PDB file of C-alpha atoms in Angstrom:
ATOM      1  CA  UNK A   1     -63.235 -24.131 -22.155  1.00 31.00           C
ATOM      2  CA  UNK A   2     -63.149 -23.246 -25.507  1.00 30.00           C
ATOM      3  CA  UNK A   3     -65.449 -21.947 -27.825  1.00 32.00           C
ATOM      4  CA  UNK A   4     -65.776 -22.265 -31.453  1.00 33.00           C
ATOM      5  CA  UNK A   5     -67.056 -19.565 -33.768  1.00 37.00           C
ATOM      6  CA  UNK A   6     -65.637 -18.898 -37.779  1.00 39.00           C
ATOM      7  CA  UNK A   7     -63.387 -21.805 -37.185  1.00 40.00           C
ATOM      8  CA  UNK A   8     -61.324 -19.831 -34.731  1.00 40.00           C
ATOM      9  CA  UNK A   9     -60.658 -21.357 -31.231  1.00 41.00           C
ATOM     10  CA  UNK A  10     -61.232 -19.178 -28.210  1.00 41.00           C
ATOM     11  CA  UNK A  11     -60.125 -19.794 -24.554  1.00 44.00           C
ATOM     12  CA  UNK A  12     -61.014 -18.175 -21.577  1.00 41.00           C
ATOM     13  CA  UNK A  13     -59.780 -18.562 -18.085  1.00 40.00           C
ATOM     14  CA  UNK A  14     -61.593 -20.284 -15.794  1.00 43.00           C
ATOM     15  CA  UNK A  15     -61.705 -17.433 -12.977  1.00 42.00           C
ATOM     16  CA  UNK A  16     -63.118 -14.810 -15.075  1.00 40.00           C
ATOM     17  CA  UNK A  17     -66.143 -17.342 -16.023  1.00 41.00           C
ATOM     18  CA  UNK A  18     -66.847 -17.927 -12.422  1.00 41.00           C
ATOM     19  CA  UNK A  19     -66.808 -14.350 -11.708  1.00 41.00           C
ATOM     20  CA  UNK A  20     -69.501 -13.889 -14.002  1.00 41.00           C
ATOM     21  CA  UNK A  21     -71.606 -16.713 -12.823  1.00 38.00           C
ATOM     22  CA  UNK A  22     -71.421 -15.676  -9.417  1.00 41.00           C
ATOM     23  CA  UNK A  23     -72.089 -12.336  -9.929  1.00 41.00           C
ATOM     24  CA  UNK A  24     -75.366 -13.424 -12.755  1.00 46.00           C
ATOM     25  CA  UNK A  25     -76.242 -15.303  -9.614  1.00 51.00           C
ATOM     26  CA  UNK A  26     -76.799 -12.295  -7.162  1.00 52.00           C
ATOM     27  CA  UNK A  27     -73.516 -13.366  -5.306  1.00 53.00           C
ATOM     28  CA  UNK A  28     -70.413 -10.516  -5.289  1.00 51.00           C
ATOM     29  CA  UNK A  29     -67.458 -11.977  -4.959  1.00 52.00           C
ATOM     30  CA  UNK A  30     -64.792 -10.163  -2.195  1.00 49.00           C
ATOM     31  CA  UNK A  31     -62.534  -9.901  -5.141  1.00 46.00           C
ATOM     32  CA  UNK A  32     -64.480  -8.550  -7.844  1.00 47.00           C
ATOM     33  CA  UNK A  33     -64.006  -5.066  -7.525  1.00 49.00           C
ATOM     34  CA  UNK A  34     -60.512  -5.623  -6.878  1.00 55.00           C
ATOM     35  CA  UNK A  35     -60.276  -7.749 -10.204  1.00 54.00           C
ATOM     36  CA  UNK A  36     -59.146  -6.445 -13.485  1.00 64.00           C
ATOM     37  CA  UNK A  37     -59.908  -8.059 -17.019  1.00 73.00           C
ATOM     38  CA  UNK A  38     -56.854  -7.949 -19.152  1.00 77.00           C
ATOM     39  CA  UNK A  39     -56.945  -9.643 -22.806  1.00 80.00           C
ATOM     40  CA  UNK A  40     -54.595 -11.080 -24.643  1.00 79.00           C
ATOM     41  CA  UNK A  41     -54.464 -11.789 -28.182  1.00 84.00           C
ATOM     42  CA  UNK A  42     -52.581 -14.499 -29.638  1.00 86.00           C
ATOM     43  CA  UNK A  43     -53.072 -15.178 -33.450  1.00 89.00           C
ATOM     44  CA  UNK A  44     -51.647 -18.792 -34.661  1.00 91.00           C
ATOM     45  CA  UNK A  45     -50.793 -18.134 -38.178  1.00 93.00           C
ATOM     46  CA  UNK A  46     -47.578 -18.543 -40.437  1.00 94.00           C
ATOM     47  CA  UNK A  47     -46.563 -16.532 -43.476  1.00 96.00           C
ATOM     48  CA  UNK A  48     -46.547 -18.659 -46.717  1.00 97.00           C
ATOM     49  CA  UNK A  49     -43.290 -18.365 -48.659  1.00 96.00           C
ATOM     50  CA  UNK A  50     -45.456 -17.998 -51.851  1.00 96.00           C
ATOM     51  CA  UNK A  51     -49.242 -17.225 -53.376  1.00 95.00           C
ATOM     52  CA  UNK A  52     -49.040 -20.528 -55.405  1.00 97.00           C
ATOM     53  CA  UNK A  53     -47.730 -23.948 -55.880  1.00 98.00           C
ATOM     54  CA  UNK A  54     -47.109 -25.193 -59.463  1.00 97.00           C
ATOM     55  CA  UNK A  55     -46.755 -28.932 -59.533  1.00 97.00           C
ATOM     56  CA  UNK A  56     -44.718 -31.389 -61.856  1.00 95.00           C
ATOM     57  CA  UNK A  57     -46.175 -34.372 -61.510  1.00 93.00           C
ATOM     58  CA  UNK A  58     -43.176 -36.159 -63.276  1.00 92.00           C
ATOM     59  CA  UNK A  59     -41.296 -34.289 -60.584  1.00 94.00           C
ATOM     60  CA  UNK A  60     -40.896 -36.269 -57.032  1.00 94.00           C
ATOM     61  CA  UNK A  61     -42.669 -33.507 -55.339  1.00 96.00           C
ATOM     62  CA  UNK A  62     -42.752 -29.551 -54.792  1.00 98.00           C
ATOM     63  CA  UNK A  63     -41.483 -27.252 -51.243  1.00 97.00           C
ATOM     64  CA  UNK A  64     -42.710 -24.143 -49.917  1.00 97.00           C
ATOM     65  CA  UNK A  65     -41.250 -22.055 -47.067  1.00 98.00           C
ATOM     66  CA  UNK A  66     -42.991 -21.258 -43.758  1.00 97.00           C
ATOM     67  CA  UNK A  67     -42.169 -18.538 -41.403  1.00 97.00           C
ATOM     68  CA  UNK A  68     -43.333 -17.635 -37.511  1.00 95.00           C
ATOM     69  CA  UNK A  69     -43.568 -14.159 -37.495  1.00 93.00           C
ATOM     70  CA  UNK A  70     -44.905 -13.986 -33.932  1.00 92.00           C
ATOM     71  CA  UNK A  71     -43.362 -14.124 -30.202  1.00 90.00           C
ATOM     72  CA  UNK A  72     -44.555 -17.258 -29.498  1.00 91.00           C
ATOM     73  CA  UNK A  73     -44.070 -20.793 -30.808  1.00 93.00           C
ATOM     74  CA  UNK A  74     -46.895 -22.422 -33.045  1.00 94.00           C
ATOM     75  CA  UNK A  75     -47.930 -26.209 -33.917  1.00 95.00           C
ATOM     76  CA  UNK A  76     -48.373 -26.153 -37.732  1.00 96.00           C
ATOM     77  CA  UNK A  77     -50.430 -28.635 -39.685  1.00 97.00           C
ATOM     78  CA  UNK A  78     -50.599 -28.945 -43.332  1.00 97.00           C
ATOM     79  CA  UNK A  79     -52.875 -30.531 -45.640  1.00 98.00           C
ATOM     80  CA  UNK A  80     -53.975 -30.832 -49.678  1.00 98.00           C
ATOM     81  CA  UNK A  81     -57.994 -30.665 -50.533  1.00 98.00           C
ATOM     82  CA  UNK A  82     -59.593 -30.953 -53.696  1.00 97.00           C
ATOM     83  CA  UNK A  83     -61.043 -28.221 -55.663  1.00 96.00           C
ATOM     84  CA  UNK A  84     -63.845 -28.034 -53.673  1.00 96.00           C
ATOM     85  CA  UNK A  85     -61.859 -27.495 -50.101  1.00 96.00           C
ATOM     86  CA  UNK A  86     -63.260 -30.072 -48.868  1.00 96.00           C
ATOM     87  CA  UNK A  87     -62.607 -33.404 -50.172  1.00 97.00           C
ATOM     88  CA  UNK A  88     -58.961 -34.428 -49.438  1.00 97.00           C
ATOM     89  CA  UNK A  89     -56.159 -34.432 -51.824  1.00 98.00           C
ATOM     90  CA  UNK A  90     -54.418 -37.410 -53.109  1.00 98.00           C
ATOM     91  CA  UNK A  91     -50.909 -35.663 -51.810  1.00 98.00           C
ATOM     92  CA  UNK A  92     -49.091 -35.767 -48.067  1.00 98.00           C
ATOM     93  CA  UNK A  93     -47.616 -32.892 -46.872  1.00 98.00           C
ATOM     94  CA  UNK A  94     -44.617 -33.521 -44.739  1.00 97.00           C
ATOM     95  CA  UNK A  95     -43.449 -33.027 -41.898  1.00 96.00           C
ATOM     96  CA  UNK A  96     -47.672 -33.357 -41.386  1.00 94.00           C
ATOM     97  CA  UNK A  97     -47.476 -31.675 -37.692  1.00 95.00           C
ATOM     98  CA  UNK A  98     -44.664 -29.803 -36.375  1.00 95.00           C
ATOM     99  CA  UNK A  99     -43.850 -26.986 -34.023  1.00 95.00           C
ATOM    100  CA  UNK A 100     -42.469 -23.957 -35.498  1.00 95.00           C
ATOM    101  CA  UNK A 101     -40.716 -21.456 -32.792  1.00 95.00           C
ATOM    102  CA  UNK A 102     -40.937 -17.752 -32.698  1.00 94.00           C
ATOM    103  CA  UNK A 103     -39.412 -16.069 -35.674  1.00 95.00           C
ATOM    104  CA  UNK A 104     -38.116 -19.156 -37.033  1.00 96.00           C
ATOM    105  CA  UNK A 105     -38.593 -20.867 -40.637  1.00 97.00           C
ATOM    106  CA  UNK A 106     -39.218 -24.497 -41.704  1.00 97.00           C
ATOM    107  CA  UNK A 107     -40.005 -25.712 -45.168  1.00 97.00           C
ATOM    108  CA  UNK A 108     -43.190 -27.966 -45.802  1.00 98.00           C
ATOM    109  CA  UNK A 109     -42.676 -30.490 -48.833  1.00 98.00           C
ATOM    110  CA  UNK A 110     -45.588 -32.019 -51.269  1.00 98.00           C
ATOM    111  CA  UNK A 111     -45.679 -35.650 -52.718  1.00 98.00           C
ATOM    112  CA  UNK A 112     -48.259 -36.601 -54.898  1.00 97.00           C
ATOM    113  CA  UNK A 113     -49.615 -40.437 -53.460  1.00 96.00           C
ATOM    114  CA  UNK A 114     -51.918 -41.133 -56.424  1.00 93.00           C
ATOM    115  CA  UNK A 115     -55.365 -40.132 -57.820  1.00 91.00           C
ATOM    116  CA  UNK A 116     -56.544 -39.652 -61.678  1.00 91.00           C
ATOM    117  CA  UNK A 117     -55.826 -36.357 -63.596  1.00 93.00           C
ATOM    118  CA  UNK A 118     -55.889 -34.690 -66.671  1.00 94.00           C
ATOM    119  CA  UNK A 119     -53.254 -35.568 -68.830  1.00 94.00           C
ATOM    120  CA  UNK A 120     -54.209 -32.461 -71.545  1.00 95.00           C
ATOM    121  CA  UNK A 121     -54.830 -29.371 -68.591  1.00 97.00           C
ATOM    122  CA  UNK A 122     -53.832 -28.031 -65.187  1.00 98.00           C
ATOM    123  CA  UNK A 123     -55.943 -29.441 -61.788  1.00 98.00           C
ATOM    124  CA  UNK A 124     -56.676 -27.335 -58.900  1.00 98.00           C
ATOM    125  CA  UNK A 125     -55.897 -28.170 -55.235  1.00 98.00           C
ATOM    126  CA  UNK A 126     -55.593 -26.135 -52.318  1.00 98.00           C
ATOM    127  CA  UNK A 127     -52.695 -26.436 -49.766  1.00 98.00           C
ATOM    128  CA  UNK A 128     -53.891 -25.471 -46.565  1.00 98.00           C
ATOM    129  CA  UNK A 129     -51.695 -24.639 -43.507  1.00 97.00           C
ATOM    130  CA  UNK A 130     -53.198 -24.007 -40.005  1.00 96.00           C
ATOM    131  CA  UNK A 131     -51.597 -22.811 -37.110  1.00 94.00           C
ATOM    132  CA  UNK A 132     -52.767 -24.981 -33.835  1.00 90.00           C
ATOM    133  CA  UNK A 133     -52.814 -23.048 -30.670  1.00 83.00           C
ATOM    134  CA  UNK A 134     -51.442 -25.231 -27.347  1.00 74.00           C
ATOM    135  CA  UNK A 135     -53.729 -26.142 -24.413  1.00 70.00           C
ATOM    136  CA  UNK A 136     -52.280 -26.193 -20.944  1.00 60.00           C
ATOM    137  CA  UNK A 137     -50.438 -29.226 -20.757  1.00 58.00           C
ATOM    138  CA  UNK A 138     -48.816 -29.551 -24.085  1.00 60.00           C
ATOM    139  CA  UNK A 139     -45.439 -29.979 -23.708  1.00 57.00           C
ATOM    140  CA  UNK A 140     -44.343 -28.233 -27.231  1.00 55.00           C
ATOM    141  CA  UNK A 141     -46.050 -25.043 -25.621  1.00 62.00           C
ATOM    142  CA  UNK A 142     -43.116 -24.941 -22.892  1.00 61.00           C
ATOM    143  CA  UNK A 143     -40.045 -22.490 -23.314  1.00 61.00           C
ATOM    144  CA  UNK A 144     -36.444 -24.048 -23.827  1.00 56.00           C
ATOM    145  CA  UNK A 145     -36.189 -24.011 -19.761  1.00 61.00           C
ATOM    146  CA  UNK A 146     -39.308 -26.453 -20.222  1.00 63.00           C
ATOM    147  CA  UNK A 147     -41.465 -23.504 -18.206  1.00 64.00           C
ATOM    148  CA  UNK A 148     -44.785 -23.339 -19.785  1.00 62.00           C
ATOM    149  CA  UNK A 149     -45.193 -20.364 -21.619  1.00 58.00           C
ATOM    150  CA  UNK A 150     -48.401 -18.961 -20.021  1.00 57.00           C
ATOM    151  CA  UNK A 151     -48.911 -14.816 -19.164  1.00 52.00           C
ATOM    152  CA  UNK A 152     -48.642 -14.373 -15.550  1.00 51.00           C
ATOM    153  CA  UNK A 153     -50.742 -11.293 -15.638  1.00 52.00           C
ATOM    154  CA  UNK A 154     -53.622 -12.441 -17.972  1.00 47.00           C
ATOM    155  CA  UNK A 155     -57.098 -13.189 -16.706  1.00 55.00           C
ATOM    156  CA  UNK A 156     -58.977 -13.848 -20.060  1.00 75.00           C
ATOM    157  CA  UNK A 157     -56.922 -15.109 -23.003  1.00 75.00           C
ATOM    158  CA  UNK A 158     -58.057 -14.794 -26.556  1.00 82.00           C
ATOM    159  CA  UNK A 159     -56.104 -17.414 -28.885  1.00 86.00           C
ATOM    160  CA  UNK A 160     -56.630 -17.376 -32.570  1.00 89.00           C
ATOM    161  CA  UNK A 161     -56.429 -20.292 -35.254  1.00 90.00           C
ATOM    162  CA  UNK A 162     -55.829 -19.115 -38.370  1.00 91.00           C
ATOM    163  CA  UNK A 163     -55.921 -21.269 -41.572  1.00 93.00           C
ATOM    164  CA  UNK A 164     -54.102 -20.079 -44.647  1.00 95.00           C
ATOM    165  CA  UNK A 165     -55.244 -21.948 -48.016  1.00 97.00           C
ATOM    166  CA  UNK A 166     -53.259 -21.327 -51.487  1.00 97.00           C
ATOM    167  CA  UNK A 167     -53.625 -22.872 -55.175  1.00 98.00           C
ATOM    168  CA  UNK A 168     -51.857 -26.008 -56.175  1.00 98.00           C
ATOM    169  CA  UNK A 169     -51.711 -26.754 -59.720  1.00 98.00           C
ATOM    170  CA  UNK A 170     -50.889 -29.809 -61.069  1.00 98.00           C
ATOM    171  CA  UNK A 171     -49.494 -29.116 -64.212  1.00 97.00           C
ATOM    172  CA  UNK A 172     -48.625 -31.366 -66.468  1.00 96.00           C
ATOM    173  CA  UNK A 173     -45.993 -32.133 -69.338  1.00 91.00           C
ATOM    174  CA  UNK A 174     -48.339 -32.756 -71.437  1.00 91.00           C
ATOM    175  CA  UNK A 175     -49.511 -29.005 -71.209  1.00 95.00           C
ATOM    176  CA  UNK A 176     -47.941 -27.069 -74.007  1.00 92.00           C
ATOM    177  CA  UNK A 177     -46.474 -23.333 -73.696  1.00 93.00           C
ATOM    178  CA  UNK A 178     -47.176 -21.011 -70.591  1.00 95.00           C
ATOM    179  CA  UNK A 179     -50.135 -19.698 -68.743  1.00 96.00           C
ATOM    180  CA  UNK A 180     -48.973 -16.204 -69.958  1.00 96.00           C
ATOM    181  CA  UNK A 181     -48.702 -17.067 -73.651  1.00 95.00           C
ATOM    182  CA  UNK A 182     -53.032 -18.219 -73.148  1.00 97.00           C
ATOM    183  CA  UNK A 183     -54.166 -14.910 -71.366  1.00 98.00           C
ATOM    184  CA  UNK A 184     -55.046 -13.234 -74.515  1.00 96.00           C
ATOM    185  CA  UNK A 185     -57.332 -15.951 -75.780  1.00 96.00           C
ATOM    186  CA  UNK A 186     -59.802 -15.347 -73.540  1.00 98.00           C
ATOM    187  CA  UNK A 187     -62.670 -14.594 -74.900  1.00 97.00           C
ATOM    188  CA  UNK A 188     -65.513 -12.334 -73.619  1.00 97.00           C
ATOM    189  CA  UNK A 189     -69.522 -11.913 -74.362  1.00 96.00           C
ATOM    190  CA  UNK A 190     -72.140  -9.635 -73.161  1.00 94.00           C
ATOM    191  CA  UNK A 191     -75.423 -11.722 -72.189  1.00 92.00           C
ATOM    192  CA  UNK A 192     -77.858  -9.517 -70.745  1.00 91.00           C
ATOM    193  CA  UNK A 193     -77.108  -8.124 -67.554  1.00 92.00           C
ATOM    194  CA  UNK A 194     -73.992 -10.737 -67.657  1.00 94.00           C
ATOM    195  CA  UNK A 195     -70.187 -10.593 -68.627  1.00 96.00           C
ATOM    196  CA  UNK A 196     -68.841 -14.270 -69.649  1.00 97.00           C
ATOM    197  CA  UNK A 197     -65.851 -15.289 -70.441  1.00 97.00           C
ATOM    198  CA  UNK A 198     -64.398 -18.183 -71.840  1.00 98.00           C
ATOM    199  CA  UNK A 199     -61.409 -19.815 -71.276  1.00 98.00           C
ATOM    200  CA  UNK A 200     -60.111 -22.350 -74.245  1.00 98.00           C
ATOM    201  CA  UNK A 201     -56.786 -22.861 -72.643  1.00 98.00           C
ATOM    202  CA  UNK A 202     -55.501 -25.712 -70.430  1.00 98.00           C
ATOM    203  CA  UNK A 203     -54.611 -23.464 -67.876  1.00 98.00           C
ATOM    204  CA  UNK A 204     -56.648 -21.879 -64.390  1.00 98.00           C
ATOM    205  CA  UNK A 205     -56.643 -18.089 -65.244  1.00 98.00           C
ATOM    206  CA  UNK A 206     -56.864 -16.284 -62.246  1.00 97.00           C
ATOM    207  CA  UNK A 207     -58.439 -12.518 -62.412  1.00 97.00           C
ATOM    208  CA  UNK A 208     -56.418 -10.127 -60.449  1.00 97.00           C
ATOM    209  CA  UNK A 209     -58.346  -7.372 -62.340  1.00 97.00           C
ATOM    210  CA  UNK A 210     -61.568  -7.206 -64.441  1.00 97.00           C
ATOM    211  CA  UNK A 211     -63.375  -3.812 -65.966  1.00 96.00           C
ATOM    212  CA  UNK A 212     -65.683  -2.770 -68.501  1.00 96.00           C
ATOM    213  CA  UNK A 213     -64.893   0.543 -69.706  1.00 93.00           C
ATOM    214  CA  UNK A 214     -64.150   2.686 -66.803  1.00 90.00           C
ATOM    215  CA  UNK A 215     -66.486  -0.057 -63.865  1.00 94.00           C
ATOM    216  CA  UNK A 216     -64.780  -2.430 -61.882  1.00 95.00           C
ATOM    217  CA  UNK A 217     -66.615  -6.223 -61.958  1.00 94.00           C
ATOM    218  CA  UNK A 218     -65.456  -6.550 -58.082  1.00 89.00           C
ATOM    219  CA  UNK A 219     -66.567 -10.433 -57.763  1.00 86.00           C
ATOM    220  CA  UNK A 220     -63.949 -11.965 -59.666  1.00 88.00           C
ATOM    221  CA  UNK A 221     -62.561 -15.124 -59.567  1.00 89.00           C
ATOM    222  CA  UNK A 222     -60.389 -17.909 -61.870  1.00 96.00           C
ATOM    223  CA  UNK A 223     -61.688 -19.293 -64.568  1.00 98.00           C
ATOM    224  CA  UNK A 224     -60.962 -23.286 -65.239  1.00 98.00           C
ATOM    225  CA  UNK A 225     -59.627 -24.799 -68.619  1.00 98.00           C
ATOM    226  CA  UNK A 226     -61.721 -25.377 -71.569  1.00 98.00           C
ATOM    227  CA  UNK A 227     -65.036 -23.443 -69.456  1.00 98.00           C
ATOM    228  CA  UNK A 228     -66.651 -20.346 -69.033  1.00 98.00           C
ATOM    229  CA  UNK A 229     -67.649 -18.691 -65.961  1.00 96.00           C
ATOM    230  CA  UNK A 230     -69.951 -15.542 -66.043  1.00 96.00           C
ATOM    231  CA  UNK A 231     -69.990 -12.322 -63.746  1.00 95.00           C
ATOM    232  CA  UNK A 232     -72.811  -9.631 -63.162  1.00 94.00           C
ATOM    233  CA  UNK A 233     -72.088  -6.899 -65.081  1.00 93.00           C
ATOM    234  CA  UNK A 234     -72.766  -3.032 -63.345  1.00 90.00           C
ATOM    235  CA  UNK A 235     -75.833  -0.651 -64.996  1.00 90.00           C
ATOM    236  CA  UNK A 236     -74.388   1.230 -67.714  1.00 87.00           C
ATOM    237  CA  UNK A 237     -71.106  -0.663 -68.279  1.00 90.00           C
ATOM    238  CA  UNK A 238     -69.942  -0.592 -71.674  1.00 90.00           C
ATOM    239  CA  UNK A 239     -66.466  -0.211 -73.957  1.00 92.00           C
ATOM    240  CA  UNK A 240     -63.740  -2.837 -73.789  1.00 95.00           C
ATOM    241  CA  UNK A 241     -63.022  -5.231 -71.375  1.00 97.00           C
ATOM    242  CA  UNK A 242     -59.667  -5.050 -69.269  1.00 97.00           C
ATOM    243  CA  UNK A 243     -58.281  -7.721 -67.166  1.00 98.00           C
ATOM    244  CA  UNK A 244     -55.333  -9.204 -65.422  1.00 98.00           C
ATOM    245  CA  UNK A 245     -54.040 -12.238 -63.971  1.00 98.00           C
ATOM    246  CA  UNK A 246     -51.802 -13.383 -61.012  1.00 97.00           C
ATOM    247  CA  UNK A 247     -48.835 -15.063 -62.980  1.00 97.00           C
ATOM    248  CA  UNK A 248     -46.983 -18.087 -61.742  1.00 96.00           C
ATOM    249  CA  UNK A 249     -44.571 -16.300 -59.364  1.00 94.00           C
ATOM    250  CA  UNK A 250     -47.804 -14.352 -57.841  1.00 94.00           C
ATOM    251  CA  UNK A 251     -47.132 -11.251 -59.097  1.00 96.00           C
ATOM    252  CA  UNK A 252     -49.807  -9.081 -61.267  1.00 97.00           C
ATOM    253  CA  UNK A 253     -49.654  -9.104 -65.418  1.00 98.00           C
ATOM    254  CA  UNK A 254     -50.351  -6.359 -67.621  1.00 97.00           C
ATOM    255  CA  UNK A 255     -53.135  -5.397 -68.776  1.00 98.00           C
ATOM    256  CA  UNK A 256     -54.804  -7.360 -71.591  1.00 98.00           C
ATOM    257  CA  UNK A 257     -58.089  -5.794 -73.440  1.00 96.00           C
ATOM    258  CA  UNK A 258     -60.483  -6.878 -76.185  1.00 95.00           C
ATOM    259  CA  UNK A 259     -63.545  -5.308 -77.632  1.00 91.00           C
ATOM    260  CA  UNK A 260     -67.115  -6.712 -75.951  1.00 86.00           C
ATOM    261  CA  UNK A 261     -69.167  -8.375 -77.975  1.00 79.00           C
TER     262      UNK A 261
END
């Protein structure tokens, strides 16, 4: 049985549910004092080899590493969505399912398949990844031995799918100079109770950082090419504007600052 709630997947075994219902019933079972609830937790989720993926389009297609940091082998699935995370990508991701064993590495690659997109400024895609737990009779859920890797011990079980999303940027060649030579442009304007900022580059800026004087704007987020995007400003927040980005290898920038006008 499973049971779906914040797009995780939950299992539990079928002798602890009877329990219950016999016991909601009125009936004690002769084993239910004797019975002890022990949970397991198994998260499916792999470590992403990087923040970002900046994509050529002239190239024939962009990697990314992949690791299994847990005990346990894991089915992987990858996929590309539009801006929105919801519409899919013109990309495949290969290999498109695969099982990853415990504490092992694989490397997912990206091929572009088509679609229309700004020649003049970077696009934004996501790259999802989502780790697939087994059900009983999977065969890829069975040990080298080909033994089924179930807990012999367990009577409720607790499994985890975790989905990991990061930026892909399409950037093209027609895109002049680097993101880090455009973070200084921005431009920033008080209006009312609001903090805007426009962006006249062709590339995403992504706040790692934003303050105004000495408050932090928490609810940050990228701002596209050529647009503005606007942020609540905090009572009493006045003096210059700070702010960083997340640069193309993921890392943090230093600090930029411009008066607020």
């Amino acid at each position: 049985m499973y049971l779906l709630c914040n797009k995780k997947t939950y299992r539990a075994a079928g002798a602890v549910l009877a329990a219950a219902i016999l016991i909601s019933n009125g009936a004690t079972p002769a084993f239910a004092q004797e019975l002890k609830t022990v949970t397991n937790t198994k998260v499916f989720e792999v470590k992403l080899g990087a923040s970002r993926v900046i994509y050529n389009p002239d190239s024939s297609g962009a990697s990314l590493s992949i690791t299994n940091a847990q005990a346990y082998p894991i089915l992987v699935q990858g996929k590309v969505l539009a801006e929105d995370k919801k519409t899919p990508a013109p990309f495949i991701v290969t290999p498109p399912v695969f099982r990853l064993d415990a504490q092992q590495q694989n490397r997912l690659r990206i091929i572009r398949t088509g679609g229309q997109m700004a020649g003049d400024r970077e696009t934004l895609h996501w790259l999802c990844v989502t780790g697939i737990p087994p059900k009983d009779s999977d065969v890829w859920a069975q040990d080298a031995k080909g033994t089924p890797l179930k807990p012999t011990a367990v009577t409720l079980n607790l499994e985890v799918s975790a989905n990991s999303c990061i930026k892909l940027l399409v950037r093209p060649s027609g895109v002049r100079g680097t993101m880090m030579d455009a973070v200084s442009a921005l431009k920033w304007q008080r209006q009312g109770d609001k903090l805007t900022v426009t962006n006249p580059s062709a590339f995403y800026m992504n706040l790692s950082s934003l303050s105004v004087g000495e408050m932090n704007i928490p609810d940050r987020e990228y701002v596209a090419p050529h647009s503005s995007r606007s942020f609540i400003l905090p009572k009493g927040a006045a003096g210059q504007v700070k702010w960083t980005v997340i640069t193309d290898e993921g890392g943090e920038s230093r600090t930029f600052q411009s008066p607020l006008h």
